[in-house]
mmCIF file of C-alpha atoms and ligand atoms in Angstrom:
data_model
loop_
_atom_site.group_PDB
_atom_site.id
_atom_site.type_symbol
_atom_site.label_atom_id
_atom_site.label_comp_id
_atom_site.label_asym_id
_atom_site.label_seq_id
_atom_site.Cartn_x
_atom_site.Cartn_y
_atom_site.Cartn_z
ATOM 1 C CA UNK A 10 18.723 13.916 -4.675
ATOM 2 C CA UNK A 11 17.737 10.385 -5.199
ATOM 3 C CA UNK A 12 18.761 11.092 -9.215
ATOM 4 C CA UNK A 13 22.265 11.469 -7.990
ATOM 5 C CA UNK A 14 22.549 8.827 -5.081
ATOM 6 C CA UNK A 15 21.282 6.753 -7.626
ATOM 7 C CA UNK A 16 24.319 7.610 -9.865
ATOM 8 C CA UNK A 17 26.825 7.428 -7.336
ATOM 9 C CA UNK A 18 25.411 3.581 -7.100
ATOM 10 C CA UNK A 19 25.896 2.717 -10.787
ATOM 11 C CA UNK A 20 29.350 4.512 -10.993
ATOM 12 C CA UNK A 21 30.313 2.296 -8.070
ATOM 13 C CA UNK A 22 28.394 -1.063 -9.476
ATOM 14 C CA UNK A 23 26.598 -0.912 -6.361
ATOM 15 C CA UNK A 24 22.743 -2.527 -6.523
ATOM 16 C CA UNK A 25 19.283 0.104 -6.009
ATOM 17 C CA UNK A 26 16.116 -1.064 -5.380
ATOM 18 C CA UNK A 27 13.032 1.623 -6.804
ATOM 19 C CA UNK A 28 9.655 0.534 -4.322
ATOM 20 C CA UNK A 29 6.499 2.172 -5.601
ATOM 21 C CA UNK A 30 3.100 0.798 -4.777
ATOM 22 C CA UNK A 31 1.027 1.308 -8.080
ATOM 23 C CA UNK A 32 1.314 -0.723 -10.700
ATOM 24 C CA UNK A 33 0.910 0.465 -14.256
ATOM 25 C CA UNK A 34 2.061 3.838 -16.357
ATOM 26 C CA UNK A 35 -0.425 6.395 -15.363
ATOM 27 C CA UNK A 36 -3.127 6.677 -12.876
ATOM 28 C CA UNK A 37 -5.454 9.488 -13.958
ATOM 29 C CA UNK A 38 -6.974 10.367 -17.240
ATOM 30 C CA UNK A 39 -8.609 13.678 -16.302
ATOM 31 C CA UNK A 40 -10.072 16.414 -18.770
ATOM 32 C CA UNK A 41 -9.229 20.250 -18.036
ATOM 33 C CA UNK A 42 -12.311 21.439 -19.726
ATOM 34 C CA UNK A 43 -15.051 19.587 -18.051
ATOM 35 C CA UNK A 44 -13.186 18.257 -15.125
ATOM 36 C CA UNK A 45 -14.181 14.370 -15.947
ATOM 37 C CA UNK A 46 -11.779 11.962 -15.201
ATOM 38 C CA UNK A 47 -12.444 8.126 -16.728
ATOM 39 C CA UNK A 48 -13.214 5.697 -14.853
ATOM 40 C CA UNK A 49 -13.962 2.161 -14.722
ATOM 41 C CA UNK A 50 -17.679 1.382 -15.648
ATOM 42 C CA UNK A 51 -18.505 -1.667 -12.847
ATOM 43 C CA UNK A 52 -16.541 0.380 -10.262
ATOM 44 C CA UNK A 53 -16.187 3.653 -8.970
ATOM 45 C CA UNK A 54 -12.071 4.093 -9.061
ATOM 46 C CA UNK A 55 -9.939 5.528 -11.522
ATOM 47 C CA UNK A 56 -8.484 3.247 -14.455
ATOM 48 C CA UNK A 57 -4.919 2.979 -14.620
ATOM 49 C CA UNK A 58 -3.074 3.311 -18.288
ATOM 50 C CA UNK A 59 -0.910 0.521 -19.190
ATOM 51 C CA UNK A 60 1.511 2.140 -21.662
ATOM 52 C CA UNK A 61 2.829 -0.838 -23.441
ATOM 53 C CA UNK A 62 -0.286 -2.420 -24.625
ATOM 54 C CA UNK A 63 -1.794 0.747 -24.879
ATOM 55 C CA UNK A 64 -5.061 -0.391 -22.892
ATOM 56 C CA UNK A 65 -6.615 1.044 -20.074
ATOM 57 C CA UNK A 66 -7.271 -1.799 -16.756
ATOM 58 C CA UNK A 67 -9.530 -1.560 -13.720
ATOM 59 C CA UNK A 68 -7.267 -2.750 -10.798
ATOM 60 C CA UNK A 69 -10.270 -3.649 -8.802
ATOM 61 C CA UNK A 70 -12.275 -6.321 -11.263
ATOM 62 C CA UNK A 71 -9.496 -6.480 -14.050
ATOM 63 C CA UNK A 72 -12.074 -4.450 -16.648
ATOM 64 C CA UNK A 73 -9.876 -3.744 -19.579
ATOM 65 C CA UNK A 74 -10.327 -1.341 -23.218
ATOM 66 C CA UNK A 75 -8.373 0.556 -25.242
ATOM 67 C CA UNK A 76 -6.557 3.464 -24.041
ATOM 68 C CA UNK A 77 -8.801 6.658 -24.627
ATOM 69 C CA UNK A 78 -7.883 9.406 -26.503
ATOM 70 C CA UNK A 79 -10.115 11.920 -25.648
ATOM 71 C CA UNK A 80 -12.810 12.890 -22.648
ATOM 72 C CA UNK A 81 -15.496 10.826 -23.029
ATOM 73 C CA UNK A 82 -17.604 12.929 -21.164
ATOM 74 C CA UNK A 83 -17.155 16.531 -23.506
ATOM 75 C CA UNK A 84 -15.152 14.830 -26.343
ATOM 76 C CA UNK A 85 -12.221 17.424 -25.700
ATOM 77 C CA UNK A 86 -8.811 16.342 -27.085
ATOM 78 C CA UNK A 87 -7.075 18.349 -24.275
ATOM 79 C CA UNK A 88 -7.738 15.083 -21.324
ATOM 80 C CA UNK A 89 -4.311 13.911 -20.230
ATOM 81 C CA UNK A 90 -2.910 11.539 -18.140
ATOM 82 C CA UNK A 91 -1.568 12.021 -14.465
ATOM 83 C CA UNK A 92 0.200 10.501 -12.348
ATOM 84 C CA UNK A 93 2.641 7.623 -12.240
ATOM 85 C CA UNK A 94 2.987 4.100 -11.645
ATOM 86 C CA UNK A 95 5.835 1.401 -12.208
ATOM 87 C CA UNK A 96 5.829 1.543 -15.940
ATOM 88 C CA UNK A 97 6.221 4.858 -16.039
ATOM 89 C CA UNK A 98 9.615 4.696 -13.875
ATOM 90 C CA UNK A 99 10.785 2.362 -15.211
ATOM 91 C CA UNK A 100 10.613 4.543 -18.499
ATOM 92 C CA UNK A 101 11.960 7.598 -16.552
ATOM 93 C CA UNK A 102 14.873 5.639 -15.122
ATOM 94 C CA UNK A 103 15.932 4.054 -18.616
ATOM 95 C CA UNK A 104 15.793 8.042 -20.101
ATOM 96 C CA UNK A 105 17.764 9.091 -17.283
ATOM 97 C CA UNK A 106 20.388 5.695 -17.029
ATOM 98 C CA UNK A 107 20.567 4.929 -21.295
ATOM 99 C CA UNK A 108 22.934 2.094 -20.005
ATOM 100 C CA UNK A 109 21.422 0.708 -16.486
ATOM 101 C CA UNK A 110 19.919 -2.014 -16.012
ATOM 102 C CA UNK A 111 16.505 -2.438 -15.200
ATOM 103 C CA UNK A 112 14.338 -4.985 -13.697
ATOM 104 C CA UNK A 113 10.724 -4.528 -12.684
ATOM 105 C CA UNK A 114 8.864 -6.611 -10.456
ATOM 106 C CA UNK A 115 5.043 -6.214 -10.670
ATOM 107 C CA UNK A 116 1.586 -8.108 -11.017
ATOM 108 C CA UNK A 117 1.877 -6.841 -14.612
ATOM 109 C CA UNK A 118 5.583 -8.056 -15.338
ATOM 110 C CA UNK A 119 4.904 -11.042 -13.127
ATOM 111 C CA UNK A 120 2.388 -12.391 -14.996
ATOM 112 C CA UNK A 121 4.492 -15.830 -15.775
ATOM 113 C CA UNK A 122 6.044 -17.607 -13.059
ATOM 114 C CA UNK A 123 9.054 -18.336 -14.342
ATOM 115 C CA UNK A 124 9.650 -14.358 -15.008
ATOM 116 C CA UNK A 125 9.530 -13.766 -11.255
ATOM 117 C CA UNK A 126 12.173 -16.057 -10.552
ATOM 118 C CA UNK A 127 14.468 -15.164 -13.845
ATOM 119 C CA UNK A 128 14.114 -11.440 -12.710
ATOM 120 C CA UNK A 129 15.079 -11.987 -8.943
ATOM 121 C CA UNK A 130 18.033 -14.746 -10.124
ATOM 122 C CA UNK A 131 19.354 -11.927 -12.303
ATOM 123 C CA UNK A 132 19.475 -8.995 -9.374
ATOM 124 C CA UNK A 133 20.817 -11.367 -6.954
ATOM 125 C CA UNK A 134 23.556 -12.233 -9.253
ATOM 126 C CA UNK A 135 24.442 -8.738 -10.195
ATOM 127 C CA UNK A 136 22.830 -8.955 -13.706
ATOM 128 C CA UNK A 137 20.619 -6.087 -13.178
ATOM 129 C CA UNK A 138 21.576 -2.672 -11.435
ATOM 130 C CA UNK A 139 18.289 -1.297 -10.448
ATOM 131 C CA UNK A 140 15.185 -3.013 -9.467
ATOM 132 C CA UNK A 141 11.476 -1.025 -9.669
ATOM 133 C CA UNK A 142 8.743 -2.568 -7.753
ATOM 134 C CA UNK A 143 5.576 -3.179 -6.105
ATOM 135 C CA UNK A 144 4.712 -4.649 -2.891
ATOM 136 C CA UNK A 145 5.872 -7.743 -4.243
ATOM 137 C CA UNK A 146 9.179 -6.446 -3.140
ATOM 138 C CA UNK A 147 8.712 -4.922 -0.203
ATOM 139 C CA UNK A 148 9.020 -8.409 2.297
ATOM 140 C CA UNK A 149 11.464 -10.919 2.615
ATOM 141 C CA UNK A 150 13.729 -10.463 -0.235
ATOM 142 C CA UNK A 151 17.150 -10.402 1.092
ATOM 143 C CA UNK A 152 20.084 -8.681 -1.649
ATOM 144 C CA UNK A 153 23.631 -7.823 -0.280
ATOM 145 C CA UNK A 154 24.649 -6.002 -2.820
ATOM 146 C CA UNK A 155 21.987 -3.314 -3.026
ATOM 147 C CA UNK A 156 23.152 -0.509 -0.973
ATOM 148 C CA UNK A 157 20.361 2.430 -1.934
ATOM 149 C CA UNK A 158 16.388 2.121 -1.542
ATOM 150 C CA UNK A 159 14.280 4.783 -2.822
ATOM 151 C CA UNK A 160 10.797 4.671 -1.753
ATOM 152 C CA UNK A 161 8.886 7.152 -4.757
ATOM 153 C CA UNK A 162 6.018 8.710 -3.753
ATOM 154 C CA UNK A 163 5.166 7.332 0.173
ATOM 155 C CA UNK A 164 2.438 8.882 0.579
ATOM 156 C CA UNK A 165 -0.025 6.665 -1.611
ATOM 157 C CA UNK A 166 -0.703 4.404 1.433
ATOM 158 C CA UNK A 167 -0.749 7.426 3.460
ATOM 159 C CA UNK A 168 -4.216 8.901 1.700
ATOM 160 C CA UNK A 169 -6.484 5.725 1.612
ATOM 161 C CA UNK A 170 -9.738 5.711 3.629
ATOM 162 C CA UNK A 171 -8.770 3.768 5.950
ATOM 163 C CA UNK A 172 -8.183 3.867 9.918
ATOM 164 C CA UNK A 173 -4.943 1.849 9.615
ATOM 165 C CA UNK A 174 -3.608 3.945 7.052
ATOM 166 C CA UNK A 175 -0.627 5.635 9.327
ATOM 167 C CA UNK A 176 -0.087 1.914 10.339
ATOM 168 C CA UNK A 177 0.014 0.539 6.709
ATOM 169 C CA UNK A 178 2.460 3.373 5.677
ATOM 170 C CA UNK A 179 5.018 2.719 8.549
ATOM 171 C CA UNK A 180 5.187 -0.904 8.022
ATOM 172 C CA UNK A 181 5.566 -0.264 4.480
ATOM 173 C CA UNK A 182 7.995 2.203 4.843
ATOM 174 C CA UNK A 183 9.893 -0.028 7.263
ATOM 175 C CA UNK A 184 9.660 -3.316 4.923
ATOM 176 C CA UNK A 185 11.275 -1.917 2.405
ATOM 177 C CA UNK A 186 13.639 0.055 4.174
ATOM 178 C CA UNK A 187 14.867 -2.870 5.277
ATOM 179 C CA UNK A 188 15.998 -3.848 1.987
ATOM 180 C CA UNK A 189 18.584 -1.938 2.075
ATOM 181 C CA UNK A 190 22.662 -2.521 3.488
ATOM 182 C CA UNK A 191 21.751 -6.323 4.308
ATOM 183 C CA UNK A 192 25.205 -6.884 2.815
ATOM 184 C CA UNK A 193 28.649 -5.771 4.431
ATOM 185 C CA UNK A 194 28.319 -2.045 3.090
ATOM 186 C CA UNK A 195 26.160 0.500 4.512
ATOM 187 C CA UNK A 196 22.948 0.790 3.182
ATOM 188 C CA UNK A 197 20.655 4.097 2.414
ATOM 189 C CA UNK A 198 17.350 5.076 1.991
ATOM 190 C CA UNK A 199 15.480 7.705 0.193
ATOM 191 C CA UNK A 200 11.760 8.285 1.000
ATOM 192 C CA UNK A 201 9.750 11.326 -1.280
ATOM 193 C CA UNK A 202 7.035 12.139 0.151
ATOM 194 C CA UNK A 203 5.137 15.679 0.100
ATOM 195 C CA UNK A 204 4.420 15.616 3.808
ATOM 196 C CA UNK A 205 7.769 14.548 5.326
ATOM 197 C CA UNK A 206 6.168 15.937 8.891
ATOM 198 C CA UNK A 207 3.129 13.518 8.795
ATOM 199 C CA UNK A 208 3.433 10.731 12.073
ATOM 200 C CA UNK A 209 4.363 7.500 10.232
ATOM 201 C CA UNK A 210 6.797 8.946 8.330
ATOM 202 C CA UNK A 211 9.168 10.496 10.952
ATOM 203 C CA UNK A 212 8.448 7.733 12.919
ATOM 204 C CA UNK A 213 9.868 4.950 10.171
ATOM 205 C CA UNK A 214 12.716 7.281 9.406
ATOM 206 C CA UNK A 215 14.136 7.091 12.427
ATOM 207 C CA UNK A 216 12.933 3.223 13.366
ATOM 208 C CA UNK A 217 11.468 4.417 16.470
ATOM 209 C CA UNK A 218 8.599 1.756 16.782
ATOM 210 C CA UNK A 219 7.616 2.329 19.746
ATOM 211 C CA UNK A 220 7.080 6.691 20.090
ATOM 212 C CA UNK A 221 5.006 5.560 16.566
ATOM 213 C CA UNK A 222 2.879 2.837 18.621
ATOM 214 C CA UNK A 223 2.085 5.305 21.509
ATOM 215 C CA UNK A 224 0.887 8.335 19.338
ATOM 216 C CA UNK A 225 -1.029 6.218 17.014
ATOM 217 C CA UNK A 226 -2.606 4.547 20.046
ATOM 218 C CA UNK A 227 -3.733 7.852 21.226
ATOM 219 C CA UNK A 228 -5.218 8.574 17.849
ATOM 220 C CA UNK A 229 -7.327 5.510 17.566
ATOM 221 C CA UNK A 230 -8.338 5.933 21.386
ATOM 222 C CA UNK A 231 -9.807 9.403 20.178
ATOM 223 C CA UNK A 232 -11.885 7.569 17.882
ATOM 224 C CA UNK A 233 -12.856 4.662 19.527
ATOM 225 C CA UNK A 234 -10.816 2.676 16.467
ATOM 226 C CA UNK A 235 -9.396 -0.974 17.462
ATOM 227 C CA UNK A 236 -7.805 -2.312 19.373
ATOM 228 C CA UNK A 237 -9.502 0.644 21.923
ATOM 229 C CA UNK A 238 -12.910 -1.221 20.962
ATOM 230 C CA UNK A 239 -14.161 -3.366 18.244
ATOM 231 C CA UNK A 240 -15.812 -2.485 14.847
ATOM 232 C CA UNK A 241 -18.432 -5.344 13.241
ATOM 233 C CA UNK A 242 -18.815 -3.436 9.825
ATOM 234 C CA UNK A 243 -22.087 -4.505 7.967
ATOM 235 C CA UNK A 244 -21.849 -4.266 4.393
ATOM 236 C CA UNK A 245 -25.143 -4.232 2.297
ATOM 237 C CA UNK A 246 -24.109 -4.162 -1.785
ATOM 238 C CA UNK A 247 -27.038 -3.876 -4.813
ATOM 239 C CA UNK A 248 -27.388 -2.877 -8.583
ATOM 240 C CA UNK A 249 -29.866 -0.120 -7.568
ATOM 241 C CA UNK A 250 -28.600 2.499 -5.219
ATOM 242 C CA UNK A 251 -31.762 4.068 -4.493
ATOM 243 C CA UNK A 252 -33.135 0.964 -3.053
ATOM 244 C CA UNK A 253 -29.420 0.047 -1.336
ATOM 245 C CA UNK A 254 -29.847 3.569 0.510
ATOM 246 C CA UNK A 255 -33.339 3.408 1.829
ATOM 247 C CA UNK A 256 -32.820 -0.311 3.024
ATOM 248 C CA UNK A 257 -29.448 0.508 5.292
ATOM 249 C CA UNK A 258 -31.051 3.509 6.439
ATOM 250 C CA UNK A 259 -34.424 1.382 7.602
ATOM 251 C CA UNK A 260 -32.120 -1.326 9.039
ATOM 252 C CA UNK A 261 -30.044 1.255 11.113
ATOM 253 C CA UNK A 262 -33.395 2.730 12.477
ATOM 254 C CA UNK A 263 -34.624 -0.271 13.456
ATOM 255 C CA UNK A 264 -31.298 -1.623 15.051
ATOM 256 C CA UNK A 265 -31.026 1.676 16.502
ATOM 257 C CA UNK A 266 -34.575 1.236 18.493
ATOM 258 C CA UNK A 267 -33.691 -1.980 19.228
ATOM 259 C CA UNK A 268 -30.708 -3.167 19.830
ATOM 260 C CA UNK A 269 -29.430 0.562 20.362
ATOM 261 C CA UNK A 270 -27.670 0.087 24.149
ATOM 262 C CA UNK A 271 -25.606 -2.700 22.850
ATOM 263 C CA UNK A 272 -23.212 -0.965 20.846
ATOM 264 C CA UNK A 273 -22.477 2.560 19.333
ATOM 265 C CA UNK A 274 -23.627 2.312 15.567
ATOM 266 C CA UNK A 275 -22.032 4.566 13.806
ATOM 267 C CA UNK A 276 -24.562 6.551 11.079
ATOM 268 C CA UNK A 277 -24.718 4.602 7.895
ATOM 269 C CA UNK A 278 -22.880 5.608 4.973
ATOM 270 C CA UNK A 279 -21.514 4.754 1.100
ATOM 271 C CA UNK A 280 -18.377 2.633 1.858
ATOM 272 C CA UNK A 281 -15.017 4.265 0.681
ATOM 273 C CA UNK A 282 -15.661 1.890 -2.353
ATOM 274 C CA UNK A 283 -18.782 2.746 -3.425
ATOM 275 C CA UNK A 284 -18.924 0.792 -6.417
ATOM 276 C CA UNK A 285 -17.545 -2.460 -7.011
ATOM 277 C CA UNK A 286 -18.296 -4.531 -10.195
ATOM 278 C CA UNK A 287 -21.680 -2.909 -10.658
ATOM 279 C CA UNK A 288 -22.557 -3.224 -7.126
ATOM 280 C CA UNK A 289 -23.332 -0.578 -5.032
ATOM 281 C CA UNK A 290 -21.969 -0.418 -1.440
ATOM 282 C CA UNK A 291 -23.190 0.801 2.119
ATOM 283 C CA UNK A 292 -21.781 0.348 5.257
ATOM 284 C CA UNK A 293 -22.549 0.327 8.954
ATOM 285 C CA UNK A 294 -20.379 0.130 11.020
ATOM 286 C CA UNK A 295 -20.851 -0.620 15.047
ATOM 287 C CA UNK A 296 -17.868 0.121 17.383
ATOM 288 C CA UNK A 297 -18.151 -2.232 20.553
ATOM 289 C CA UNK A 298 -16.246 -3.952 23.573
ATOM 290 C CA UNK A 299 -17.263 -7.695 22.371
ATOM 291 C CA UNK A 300 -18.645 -8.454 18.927
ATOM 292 C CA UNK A 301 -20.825 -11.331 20.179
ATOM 293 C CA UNK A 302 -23.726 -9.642 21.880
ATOM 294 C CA UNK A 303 -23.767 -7.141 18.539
ATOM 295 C CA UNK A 304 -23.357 -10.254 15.633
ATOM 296 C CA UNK A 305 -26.440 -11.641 17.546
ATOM 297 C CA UNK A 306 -28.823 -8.543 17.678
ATOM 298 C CA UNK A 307 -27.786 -8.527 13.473
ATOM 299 C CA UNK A 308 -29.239 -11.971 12.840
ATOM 300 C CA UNK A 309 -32.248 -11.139 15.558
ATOM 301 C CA UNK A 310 -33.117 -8.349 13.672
ATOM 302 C CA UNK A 311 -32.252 -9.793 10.366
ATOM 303 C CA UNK A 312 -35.581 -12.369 11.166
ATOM 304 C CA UNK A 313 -37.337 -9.693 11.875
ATOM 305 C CA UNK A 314 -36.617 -7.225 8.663
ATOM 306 C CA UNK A 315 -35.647 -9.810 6.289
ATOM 307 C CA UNK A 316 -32.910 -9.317 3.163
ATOM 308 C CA UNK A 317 -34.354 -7.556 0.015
ATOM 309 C CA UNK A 318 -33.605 -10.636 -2.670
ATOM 310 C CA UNK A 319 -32.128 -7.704 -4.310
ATOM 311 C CA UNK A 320 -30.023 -6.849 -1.436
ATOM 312 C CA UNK A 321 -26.279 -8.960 -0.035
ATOM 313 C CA UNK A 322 -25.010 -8.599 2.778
ATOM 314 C CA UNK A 323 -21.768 -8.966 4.028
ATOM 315 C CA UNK A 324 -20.351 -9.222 7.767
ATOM 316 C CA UNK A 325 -17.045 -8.111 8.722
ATOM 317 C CA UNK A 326 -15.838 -8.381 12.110
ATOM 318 C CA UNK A 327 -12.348 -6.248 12.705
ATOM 319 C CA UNK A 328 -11.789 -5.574 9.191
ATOM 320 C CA UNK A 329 -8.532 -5.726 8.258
ATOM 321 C CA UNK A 330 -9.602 -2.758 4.935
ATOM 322 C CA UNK A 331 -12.432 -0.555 5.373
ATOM 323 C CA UNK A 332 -12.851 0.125 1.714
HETATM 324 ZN ZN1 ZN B 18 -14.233 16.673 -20.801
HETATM 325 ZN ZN1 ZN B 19 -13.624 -2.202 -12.145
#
């Protein structure tokens, strides 16, 4: 459906703008015989393959190697890539449009200055016919002529570990919706998504802000999630996980006998993130009405049960990414 609106757009030199939040060609390099799927040695996400230069690149610490060939966990030659990012579209639209053309704004394209500006100069002035992005074009950008958006594959934002995800996914969805029919003609918008029913999504499709506010209130409220109360989220990171583990669990003991009435500490756990460049992470996080009374009874007991020197610790009060 989007393969033909997006025809209809070229046939009538109308403007399309392609939004898809993940940058590179493929996401997943996953082996069918041993079920391994590569991933970035200092962190503990998937490494994204960047066609071109035929490397493979962490997107959390910017580790980068040559593209693999093979599992490196069982050697098999049958590991293939899944997935797709911006690259990759870009390549599908060119096979599918031989003669449209295609712009694509992303950290990777982006990487000079002046290519940002020569790539949006050319779309505004009708040089290019389709533009593929990233976030980076999701705000702000205002093109008259561009009359279709496609958003491919919504539901990326929708999946993260993360208590604002149906939030992040709305505005998102909205954003770039709104870069369509800024012009005189009427503009249209294409979201894929392989749960059309899911909250955020209906809600953005029909720009009903509000109905979306008032059931996502209720869901937070369930959970005790801001703004219903607060969250001070302790993070302790190390090199060895064994220590990192029995430390958090000692500290949220201790807190727990002392400082238990305060707040409701929620059990300690391996952040979504677990590993990030060679560190390991563990969170606690503590939901409360005001974050002062909790931030003290940290430091308190922090003089109390000191740091491990092997141990860091970060604070994070209403955290804007749980990850
Ligand atoms: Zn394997
Ligand atoms: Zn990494």
């Amino acid at each position: 459906m989007l393969v033909e609106k997006l025809a209809k757009r070229l046939d009538n030199g109308e403007q399309t703008i392609l939004f898809l939040n993940r940058r590179g060609y493929s996401k997943i390099f996953e082996c069918p015989d041993c079920g391994a799927v590569e991933e970035c040695p200092h962190c503990s996400i998937s490494l994204t393959w960047h066609k071109r230069e035929n490397i493979v690149k962490c997107h959390l610490c910017g580790y980068e190697a040559p593209a693999p060939s093979r599992c490196k966990n069982c050697g098999s030659e049958r590991a293939k890539w899944r997935g797709h990012g911006t690259q990759k579209l870009e390549d599908a639209v060119a096979a599918l449009f031989p003669s449209a053309r295609v712009g694509r704004m992303d950290r990777d394209a982006m990487r000079r200055r002046d290519n940002y500006r020569k790539v949006l100069g050319d779309f505004r002035a009708g040089k290019l016919d389709i533009l593929i992005g990233t976030q980076m074009i999701a705000k702000g950008l205002d093109f008259p002529r561009v009359t279709l958006v496609g958003i491919v594959d919504a539901d990326i934002s929708l999946h993260m570990p993360d208590f604002r995800a149906a939030e992040k996914t709305y505005q998102l969805i909205v954003q770039v919706a709104g870069r369509a029919g800024r012009g005189d003609g009427d503009g249209e918008v294409v979201i894929q998504t392989m749960q059309p029913e899911a909250a955020p999504i209906q809600y953005a499709k029909r720009d009903d802000m509000e109905s979306f506010l008032e059931e996502e209130l209720a869901a937070r409220r369930e959970y005790s999630y801001p703004p219903v109360m607060r969250i001070v989220r302790q993070i302790f990171r190390a090199r060895n996980d064994d220590k990192l583990e029995f430390y958090t669990r000692e500290w949220a003991k201790l807190f727990n006998e002392k400082h238990g009435g305060i707040c409701e500490m929620r059990e300690p756990s391996p952040a979504p993130l677990e590993r990030s460049e060679d560190f390991y992470r563990w969170n606690i996080c503590y939901f409360c009405a005001s974050v002062k009374p909790v931030v003290s009874a940290i430091e308190e007991l922090r003089k109390e049960f000191p740091l491990d020197p092997d141990i860091e610790e970060v604070i994070d009060v209403d955290p804007l990414s749980m990850m």
